[in-house]
PDB file of C-alpha atoms in Angstrom:
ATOM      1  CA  UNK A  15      57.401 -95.783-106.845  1.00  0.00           C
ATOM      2  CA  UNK A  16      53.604 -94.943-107.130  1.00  0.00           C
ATOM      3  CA  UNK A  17      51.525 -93.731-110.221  1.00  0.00           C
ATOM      4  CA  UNK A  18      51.827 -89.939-109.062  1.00  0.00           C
ATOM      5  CA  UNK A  19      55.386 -90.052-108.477  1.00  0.00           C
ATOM      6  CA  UNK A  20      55.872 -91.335-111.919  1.00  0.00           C
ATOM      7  CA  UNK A  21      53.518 -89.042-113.562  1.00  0.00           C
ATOM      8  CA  UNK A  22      55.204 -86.047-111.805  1.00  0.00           C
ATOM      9  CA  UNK A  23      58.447 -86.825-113.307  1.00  0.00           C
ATOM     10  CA  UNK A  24      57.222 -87.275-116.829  1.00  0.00           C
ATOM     11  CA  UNK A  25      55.881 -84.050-116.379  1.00  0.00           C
ATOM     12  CA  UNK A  26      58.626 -82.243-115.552  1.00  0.00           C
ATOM     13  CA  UNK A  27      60.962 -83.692-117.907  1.00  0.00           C
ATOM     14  CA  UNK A  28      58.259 -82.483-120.560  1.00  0.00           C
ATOM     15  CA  UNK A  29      57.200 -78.954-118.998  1.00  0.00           C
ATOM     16  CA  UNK A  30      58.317 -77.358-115.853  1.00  0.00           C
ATOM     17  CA  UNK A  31      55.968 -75.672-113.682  1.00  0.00           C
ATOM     18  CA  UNK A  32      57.955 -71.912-113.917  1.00  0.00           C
ATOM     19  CA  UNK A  33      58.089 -72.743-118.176  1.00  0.00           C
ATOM     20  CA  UNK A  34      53.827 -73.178-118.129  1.00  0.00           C
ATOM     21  CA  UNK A  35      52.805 -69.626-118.026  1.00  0.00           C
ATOM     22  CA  UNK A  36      55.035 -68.585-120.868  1.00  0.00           C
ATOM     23  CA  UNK A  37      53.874 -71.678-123.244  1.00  0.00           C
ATOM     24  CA  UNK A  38      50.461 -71.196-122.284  1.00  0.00           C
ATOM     25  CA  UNK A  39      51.229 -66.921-123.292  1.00  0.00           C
ATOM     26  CA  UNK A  40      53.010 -68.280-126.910  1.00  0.00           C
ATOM     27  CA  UNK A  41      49.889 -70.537-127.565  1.00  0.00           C
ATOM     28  CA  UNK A  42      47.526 -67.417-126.701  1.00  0.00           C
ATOM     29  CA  UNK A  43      49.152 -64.728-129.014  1.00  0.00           C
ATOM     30  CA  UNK A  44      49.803 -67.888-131.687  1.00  0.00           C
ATOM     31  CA  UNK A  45      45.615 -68.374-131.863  1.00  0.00           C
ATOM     32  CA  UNK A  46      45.223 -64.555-131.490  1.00  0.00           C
ATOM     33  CA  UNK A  47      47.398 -64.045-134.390  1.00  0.00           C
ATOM     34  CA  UNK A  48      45.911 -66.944-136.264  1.00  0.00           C
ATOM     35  CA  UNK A  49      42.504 -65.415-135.866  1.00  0.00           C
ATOM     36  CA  UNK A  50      43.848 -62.170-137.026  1.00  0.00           C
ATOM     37  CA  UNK A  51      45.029 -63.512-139.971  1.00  0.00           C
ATOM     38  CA  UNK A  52      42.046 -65.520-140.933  1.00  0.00           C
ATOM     39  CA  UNK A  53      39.150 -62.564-140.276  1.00  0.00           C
ATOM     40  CA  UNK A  54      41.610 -60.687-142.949  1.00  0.00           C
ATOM     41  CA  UNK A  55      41.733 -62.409-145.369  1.00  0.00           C
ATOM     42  CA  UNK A  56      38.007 -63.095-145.056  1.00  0.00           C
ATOM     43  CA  UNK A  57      37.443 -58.994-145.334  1.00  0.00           C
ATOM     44  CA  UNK A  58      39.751 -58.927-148.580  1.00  0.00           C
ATOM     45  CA  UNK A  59      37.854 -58.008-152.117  1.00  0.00           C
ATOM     46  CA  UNK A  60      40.185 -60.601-153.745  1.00  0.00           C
ATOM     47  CA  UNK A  61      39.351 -64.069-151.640  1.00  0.00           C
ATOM     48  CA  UNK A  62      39.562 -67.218-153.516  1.00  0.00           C
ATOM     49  CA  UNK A  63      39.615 -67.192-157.810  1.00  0.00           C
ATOM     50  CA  UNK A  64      36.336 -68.689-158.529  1.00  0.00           C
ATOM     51  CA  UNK A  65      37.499 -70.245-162.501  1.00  0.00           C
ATOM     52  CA  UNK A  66      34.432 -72.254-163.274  1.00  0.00           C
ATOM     53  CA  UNK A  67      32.307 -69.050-162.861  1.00  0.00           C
ATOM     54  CA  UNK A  68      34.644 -66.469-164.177  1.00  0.00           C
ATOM     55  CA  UNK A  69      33.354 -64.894-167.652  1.00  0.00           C
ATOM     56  CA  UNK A  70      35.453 -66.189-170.709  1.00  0.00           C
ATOM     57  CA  UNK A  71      38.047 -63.796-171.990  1.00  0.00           C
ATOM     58  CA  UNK A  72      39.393 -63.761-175.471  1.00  0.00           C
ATOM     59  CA  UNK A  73      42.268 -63.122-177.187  1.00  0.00           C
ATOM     60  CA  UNK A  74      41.581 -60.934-180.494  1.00  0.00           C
ATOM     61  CA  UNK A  75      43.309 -62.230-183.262  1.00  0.00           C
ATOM     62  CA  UNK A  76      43.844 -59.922-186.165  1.00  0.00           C
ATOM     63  CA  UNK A  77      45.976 -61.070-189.393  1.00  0.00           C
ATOM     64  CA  UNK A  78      47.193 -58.784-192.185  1.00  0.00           C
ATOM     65  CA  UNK A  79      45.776 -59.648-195.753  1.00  0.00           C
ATOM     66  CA  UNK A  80      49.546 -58.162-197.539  1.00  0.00           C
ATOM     67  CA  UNK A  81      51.362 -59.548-195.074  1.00  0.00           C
ATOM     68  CA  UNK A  82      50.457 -62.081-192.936  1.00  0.00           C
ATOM     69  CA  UNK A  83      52.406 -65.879-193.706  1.00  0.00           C
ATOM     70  CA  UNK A  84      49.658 -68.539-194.374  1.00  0.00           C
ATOM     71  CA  UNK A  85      50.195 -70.119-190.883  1.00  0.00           C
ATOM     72  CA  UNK A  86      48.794 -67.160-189.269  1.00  0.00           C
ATOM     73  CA  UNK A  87      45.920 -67.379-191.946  1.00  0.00           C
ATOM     74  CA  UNK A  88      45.360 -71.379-190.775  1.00  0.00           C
ATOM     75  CA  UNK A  89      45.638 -70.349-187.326  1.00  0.00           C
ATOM     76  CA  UNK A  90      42.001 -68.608-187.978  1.00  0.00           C
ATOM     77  CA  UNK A  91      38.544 -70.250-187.511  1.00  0.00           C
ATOM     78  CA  UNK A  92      37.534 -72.368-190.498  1.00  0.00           C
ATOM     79  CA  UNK A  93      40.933 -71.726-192.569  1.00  0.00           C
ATOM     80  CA  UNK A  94      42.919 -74.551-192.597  1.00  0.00           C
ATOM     81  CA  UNK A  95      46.078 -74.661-194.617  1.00  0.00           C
ATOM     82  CA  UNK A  96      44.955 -75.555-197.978  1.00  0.00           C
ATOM     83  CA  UNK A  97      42.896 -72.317-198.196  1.00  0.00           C
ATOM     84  CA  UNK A  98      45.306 -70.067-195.922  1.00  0.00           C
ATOM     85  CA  UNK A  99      48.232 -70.988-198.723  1.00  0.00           C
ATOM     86  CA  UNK A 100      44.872 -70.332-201.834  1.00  0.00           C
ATOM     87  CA  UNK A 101      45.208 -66.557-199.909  1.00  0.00           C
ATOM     88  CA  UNK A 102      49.072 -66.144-199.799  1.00  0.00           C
ATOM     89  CA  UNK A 103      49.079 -67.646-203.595  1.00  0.00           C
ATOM     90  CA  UNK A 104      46.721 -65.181-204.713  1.00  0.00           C
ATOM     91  CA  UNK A 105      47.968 -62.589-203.208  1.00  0.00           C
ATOM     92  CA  UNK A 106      51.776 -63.339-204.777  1.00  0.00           C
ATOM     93  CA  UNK A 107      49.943 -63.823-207.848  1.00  0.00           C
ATOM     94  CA  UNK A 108      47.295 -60.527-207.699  1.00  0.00           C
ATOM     95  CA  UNK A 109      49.205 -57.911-206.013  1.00  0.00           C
ATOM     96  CA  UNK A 110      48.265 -56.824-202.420  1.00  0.00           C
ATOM     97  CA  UNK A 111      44.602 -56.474-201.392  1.00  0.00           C
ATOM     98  CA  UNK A 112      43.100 -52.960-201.643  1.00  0.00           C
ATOM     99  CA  UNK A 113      40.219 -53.866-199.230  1.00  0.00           C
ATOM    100  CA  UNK A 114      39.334 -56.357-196.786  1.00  0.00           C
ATOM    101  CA  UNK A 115      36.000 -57.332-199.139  1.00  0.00           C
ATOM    102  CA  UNK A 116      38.663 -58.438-202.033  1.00  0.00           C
ATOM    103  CA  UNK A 117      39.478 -62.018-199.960  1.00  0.00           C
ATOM    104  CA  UNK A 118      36.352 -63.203-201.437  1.00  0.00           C
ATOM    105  CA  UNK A 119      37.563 -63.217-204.599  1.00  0.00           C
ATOM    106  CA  UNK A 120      40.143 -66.183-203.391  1.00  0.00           C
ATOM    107  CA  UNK A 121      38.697 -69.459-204.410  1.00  0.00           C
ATOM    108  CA  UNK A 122      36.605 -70.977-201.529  1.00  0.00           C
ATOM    109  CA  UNK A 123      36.023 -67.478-199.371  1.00  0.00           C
ATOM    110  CA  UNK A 124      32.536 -67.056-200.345  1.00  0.00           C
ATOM    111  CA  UNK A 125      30.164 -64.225-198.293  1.00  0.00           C
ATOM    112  CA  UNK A 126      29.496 -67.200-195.251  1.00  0.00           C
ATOM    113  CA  UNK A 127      33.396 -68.063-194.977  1.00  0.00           C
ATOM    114  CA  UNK A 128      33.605 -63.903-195.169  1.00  0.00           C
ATOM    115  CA  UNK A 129      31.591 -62.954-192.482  1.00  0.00           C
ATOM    116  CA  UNK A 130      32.827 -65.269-189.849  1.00  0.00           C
ATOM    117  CA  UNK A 131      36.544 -64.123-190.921  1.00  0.00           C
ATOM    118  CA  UNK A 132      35.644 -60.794-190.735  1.00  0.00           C
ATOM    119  CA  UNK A 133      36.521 -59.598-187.678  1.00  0.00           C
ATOM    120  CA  UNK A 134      39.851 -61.049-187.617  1.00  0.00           C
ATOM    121  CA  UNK A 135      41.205 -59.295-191.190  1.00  0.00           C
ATOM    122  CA  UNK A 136      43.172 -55.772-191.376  1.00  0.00           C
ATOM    123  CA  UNK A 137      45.458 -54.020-193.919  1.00  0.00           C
ATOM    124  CA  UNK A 138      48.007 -52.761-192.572  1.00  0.00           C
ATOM    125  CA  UNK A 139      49.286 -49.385-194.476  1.00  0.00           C
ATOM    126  CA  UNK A 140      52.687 -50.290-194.252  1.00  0.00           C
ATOM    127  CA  UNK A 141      52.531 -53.364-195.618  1.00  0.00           C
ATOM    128  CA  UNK A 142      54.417 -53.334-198.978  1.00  0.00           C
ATOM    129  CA  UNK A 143      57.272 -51.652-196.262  1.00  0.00           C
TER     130      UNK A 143
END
């Protein structure tokens, strides 16, 4: 047997000469389709998620003075749970707070400690409820 002999029946146990035309059509709509596909998703708004550039969103945290447990107090910036249980104490011992300005009269809340905790204090009006 000679090289072309052998080489002719590898081939054809691999690929027929009648199958060629229709694997070589499959392959053809197959890249088509790829290409499709890829110039898509290139034209979409949404493309890849970009995290290390994205701007920082923030949850806002708000606690309720008459209500609020003192882990919800600790959970806020510079209150840790000594003074978060000085508010729940004072409040059990002063009656509810009329106004977010009477926290500073809670041992440690001074007008620094106020301001930065400012934005994260409400009264609720059902709070008593």
């Amino acid at each position: 047997m000679d090289d072309s002999s052998q080489n002719r029946e590898w081939v054809s146990l691999v690929l027929r000469r009648a199958d060629q035309p229709t694997v070589i059509l499959i392959l053809c709509v197959s890249w088509l389709l790829i290409g499709w596909f890829v110039a898509r998703l290139g034209r979409t708004k949404q493309g890849i998620i970009d995290i290390d550039n994205r701007e920082p969103r923030h949850a806002q945290l708000q606690v309720d003075l008459n209500a609020a447990p003192w882990p919800e107090f600790a959970s806020l910036p510079g209150v840790g749970e000594v003074l978060s249980r000085l508010i729940v104490d004072f409040r059990q011992a002063h009656g509810e707070f009329h106004a977010i300005e009477d926290i500073k009269q809670v041992p440690g809340i001074g007008e620094i400690r106020f301001s930065q905790l400012r934005p994260y204090l409400v009264i609720s009006n059902n709070a008593s409820q």
